[in-house]
Short mmCIF file of C-alpha atoms and ligand atoms in Angstrom, two decimals:
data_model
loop_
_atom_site.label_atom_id
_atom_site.label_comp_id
_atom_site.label_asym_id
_atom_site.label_seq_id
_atom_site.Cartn_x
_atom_site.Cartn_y
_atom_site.Cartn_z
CA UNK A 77 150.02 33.26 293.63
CA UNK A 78 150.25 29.55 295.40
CA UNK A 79 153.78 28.45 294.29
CA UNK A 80 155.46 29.41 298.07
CA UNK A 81 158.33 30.08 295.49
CA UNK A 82 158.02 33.72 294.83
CA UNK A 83 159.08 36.80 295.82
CA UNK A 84 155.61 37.56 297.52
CA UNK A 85 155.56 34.60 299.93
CA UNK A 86 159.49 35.17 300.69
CA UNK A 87 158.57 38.58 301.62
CA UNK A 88 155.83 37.34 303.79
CA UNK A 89 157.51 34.24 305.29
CA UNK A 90 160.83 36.12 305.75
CA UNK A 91 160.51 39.87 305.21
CA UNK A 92 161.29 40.39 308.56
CA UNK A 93 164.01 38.88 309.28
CA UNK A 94 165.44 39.95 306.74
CA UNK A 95 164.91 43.84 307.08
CA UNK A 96 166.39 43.31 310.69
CA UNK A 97 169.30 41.89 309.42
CA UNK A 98 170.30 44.59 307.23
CA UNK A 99 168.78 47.34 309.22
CA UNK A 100 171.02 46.04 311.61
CA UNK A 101 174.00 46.42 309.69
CA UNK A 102 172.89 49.25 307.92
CA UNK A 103 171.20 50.88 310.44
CA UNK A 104 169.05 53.13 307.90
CA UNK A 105 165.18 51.99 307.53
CA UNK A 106 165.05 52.77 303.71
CA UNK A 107 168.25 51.72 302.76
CA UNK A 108 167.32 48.34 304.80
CA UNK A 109 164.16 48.30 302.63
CA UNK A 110 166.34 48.69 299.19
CA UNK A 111 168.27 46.26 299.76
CA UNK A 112 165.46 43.86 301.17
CA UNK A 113 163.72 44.80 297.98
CA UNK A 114 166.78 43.94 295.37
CA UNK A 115 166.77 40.48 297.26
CA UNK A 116 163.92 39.50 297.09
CA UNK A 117 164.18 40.35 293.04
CA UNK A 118 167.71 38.98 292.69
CA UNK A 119 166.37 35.55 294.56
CA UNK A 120 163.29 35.39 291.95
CA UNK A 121 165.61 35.88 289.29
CA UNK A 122 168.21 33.36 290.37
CA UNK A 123 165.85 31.08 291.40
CA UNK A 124 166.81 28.36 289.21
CA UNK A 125 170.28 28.27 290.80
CA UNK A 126 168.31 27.94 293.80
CA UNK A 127 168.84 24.13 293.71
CA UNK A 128 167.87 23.71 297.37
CA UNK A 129 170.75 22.62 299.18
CA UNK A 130 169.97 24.83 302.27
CA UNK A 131 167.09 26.82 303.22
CA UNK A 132 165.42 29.41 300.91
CA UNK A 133 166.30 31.52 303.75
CA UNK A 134 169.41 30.77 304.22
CA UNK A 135 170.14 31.43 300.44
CA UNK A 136 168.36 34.72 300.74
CA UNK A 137 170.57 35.86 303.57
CA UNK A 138 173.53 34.78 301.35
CA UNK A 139 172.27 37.14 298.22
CA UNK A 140 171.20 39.82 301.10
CA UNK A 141 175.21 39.66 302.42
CA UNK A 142 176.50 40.21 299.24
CA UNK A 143 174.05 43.10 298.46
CA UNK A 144 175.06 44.88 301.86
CA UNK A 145 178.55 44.35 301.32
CA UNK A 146 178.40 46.25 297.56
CA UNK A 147 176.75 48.96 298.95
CA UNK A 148 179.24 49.58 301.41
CA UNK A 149 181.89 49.13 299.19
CA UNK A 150 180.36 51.46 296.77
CA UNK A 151 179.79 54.14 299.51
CA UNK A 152 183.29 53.86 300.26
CA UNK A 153 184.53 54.54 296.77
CA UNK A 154 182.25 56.91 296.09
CA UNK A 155 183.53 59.16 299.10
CA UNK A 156 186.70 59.04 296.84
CA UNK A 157 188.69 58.75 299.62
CA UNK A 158 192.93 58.11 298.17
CA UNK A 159 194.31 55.10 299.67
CA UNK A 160 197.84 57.16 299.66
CA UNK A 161 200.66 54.78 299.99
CA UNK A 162 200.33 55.13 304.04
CA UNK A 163 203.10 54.67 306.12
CA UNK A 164 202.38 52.26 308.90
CA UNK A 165 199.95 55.14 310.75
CA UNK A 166 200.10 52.81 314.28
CA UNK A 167 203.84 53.70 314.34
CA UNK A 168 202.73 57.16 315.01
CA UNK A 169 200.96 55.91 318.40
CA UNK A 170 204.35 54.43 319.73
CA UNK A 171 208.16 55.85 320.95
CA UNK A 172 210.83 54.38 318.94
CA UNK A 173 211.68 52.30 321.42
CA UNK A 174 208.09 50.76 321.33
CA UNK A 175 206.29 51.86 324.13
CA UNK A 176 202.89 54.36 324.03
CA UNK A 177 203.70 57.56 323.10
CA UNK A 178 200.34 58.49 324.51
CA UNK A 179 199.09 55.89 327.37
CA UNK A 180 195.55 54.67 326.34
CA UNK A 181 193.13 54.88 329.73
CA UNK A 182 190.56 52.56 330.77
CA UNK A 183 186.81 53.56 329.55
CA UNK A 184 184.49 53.32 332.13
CA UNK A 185 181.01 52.96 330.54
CA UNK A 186 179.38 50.17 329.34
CA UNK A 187 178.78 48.08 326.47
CA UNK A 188 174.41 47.77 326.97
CA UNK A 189 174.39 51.52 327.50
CA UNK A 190 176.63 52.74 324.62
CA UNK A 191 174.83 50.38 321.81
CA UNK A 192 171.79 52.10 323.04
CA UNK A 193 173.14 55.46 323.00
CA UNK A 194 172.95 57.84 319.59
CA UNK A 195 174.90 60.26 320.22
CA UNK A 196 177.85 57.72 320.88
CA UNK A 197 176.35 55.79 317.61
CA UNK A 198 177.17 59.28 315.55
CA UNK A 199 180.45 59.86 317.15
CA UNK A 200 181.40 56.22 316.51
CA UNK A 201 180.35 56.28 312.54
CA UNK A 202 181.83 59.50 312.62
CA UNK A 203 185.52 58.04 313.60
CA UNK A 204 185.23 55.18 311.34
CA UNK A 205 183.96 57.60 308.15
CA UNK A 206 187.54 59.59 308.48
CA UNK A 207 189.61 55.74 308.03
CA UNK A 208 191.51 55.42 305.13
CA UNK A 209 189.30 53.61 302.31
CA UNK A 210 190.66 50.39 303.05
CA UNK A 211 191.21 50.25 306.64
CA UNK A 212 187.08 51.16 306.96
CA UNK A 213 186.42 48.50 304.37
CA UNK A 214 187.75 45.62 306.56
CA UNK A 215 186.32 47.30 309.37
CA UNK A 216 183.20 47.70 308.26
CA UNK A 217 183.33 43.96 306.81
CA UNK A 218 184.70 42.42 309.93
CA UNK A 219 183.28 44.53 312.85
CA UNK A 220 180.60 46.23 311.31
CA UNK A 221 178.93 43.44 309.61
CA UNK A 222 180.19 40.69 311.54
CA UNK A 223 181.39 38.52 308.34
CA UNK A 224 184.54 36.17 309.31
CA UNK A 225 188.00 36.43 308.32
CA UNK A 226 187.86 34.25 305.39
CA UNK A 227 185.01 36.02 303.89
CA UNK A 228 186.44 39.38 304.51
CA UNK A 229 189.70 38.16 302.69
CA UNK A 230 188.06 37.05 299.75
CA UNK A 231 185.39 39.95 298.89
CA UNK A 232 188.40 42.72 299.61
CA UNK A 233 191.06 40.52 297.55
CA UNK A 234 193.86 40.41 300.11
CA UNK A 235 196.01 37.89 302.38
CA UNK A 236 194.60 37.33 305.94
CA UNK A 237 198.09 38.69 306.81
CA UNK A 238 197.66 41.95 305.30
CA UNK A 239 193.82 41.78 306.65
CA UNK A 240 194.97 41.67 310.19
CA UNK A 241 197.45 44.50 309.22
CA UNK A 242 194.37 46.39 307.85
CA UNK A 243 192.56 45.94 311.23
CA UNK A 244 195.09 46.61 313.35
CA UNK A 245 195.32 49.83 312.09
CA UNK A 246 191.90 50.58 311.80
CA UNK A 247 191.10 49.62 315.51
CA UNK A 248 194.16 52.03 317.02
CA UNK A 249 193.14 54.76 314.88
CA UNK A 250 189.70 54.61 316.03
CA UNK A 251 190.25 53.69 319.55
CA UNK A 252 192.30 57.17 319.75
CA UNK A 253 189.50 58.54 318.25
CA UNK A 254 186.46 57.44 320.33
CA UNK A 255 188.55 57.91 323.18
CA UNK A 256 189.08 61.44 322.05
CA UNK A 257 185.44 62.31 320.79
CA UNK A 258 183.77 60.88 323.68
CA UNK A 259 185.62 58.81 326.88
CA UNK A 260 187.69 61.59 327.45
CA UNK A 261 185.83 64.30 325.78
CA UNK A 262 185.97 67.33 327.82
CA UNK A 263 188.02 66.06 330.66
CA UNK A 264 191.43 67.48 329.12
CA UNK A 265 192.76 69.13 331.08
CA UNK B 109 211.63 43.93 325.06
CA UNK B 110 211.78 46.19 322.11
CA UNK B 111 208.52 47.30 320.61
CA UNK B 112 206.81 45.30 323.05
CA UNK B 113 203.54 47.86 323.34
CA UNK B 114 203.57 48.24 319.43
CA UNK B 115 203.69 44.16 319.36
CA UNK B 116 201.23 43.71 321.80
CA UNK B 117 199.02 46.01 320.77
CA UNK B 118 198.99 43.92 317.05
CA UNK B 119 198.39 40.71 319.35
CA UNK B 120 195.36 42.35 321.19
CA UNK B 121 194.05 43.09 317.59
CA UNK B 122 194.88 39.81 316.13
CA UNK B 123 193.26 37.71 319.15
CA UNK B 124 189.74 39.47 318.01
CA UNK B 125 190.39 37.45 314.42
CA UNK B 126 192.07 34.71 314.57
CA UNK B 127 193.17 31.78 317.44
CA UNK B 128 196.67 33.03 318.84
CA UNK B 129 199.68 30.58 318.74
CA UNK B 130 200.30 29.57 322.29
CA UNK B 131 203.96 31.41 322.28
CA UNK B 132 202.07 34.63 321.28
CA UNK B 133 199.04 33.79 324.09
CA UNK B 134 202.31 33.95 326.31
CA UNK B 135 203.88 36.45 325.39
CA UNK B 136 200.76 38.94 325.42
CA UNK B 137 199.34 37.53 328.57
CA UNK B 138 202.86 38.38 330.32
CA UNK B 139 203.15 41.92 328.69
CA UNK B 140 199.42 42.36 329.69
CA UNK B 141 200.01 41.43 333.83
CA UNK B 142 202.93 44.24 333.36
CA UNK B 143 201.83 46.76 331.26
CA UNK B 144 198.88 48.80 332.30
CA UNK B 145 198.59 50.80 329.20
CA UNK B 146 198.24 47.95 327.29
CA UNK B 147 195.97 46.48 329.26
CA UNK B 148 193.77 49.25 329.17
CA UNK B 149 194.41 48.94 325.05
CA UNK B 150 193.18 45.70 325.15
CA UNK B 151 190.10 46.35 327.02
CA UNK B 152 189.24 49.69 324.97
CA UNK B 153 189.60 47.19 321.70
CA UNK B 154 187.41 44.20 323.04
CA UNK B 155 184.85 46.68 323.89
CA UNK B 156 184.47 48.37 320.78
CA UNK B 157 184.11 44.94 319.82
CA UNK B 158 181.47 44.18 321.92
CA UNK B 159 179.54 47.15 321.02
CA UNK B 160 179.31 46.45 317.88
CA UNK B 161 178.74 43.10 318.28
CA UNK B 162 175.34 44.13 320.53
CA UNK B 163 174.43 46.54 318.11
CA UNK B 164 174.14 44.13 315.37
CA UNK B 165 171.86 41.72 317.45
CA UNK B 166 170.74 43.80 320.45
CA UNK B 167 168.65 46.93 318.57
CA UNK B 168 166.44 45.36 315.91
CA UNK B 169 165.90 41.97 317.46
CA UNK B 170 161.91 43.57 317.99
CA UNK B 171 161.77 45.34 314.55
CA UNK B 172 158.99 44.35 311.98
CA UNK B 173 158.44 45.81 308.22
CA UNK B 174 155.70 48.36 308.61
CA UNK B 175 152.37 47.85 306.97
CA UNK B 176 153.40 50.71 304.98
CA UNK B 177 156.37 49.18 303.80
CA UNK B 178 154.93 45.90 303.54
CA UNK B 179 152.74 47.64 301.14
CA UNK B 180 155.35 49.30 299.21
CA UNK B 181 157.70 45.95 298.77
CA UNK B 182 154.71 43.86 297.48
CA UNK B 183 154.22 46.77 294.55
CA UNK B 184 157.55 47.08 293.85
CA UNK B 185 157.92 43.20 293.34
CA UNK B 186 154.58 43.29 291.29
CA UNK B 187 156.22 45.99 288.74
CA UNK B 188 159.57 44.25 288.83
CA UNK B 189 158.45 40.59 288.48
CA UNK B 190 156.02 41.23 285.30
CA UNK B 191 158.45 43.91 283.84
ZN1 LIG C 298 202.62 47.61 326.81
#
């Protein structure tokens, strides 16, 4: 094949940048590879709305985004987790009057050395895996995957308002999780 | 201030999303030079955010499809593309 427009010379031309950018999001080598695989298929097969406007790699990063983000979303639901009617959960970290019913400390280690660390990699998709099914969503989206507000907003279906809700949650419940499972881990007294 | 930990805590949050007004820039920045739990909130949050932030460019910045893979994508293509 000559034409540079097919699915062979993307994957050469592009393959890896885009495995590393869902294998960094993903963080699983074959499920990187599926989804590389789908886009490179779903790009052939859409290539006549292809109509050039940006980059061919810049479009395939688009169809790659949207790939990653249905998986995730499917995971999610298929973990059938209930989105109960919650009551606000972040309540539950404060007094009435407001104040921490159970005063967050500092964590010591760094950022370079827990990114690099596994075990901390486990207990941190461990603490996100036990959020509500919405709550990880957004997470996931937003912190996860890096996408911005507007995009999270629009694949989830909901007001940045109630997005920022969603995160706020998500982030307390996890931050008194982490800190539980692993900056404080052991030292209770 | 009533609920002012629960409030700033939602600020903290908000700030990693979207620009903060510059009455609620205030009002966290004062709760944060008085609070010390809060504080400590705020740092525990950003850092989560940095982490994963650093994981997303940090690991795989030096990762290449294997041979093997390379291998495996082009035959999968083939079968798809002609199916
Ligand atoms: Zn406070």
């Amino acid at each position: 094949m000559n034409n540079p427009d097919n699915p062979h010379a993307w994957l050469k031309e592009h393959g890896d940048y885009l495995y590393r950018y869902a294998m960094s999001r993903l963080h699983n080598e074959e499920l990187a590879q599926d989804m590389l695989q789908e886009t490179l298929l779903a790009g052939w097969k859409g290539y006549d709305k292809f109509a050039g406007q940006s980059s061919i790699r810049t479009w395939l990063v688009g169809i790659l985004k949207h790939k990653i983000i249905d998986y995730i979303r499917r995971e999610i639901r298929g973990r059938n987790l209930k989105d109960a009617v919650e009551s606000d959960p972040t309540s539950a970290f404060f007094n009435a009057n407001g104040s921490w019913s159970e005063a967050p400390n500092a964590w010591k280690e760094n950022p370079e050395d827990l990114c690099k660390n596994e075990q901390f990699h486990k207990t941190l998709e461990l603490c996100i895996s036990r959020l509500p099914e919405k709550q990880q969503l957004v997470f996931r989206m937003r912190d996860i995957v890096g996408e911005d507000t507007p995009t999270v907003c629009k694949c989830c279906d909901i007001t940045s308002t109630h997005l920022h809700v969603l995160l706020h949650r998500a982030r307390l419940t996890l931050r008194k999780c982490l800190n539980m499972h692993w900056f404080e881990k052991g030292t209770d007294s | 201030m009533k609920h002012a930990c629960h409030y700033a805590s939602r600020l903290a949050s908000d700030s990693l999303d979207r620009p903060l007004t510059l009455w609620e820039r205030i009002r966290l920045k004062l709760h944060l030079s008085i609070c010390n739990n809060c504080k400590n909130c705020d740092n525990n949050l950003k850092l989560m955010r940095q982490i994963n932030e650093l994981m997303r460019i940090n690991d795989y910045g030096h990762i290449r499809l294997s041979e093997q893979q390379l291998k495996h994508l082009h035959q999968a293509l083939d079968s798809d593309t002609k199916a």
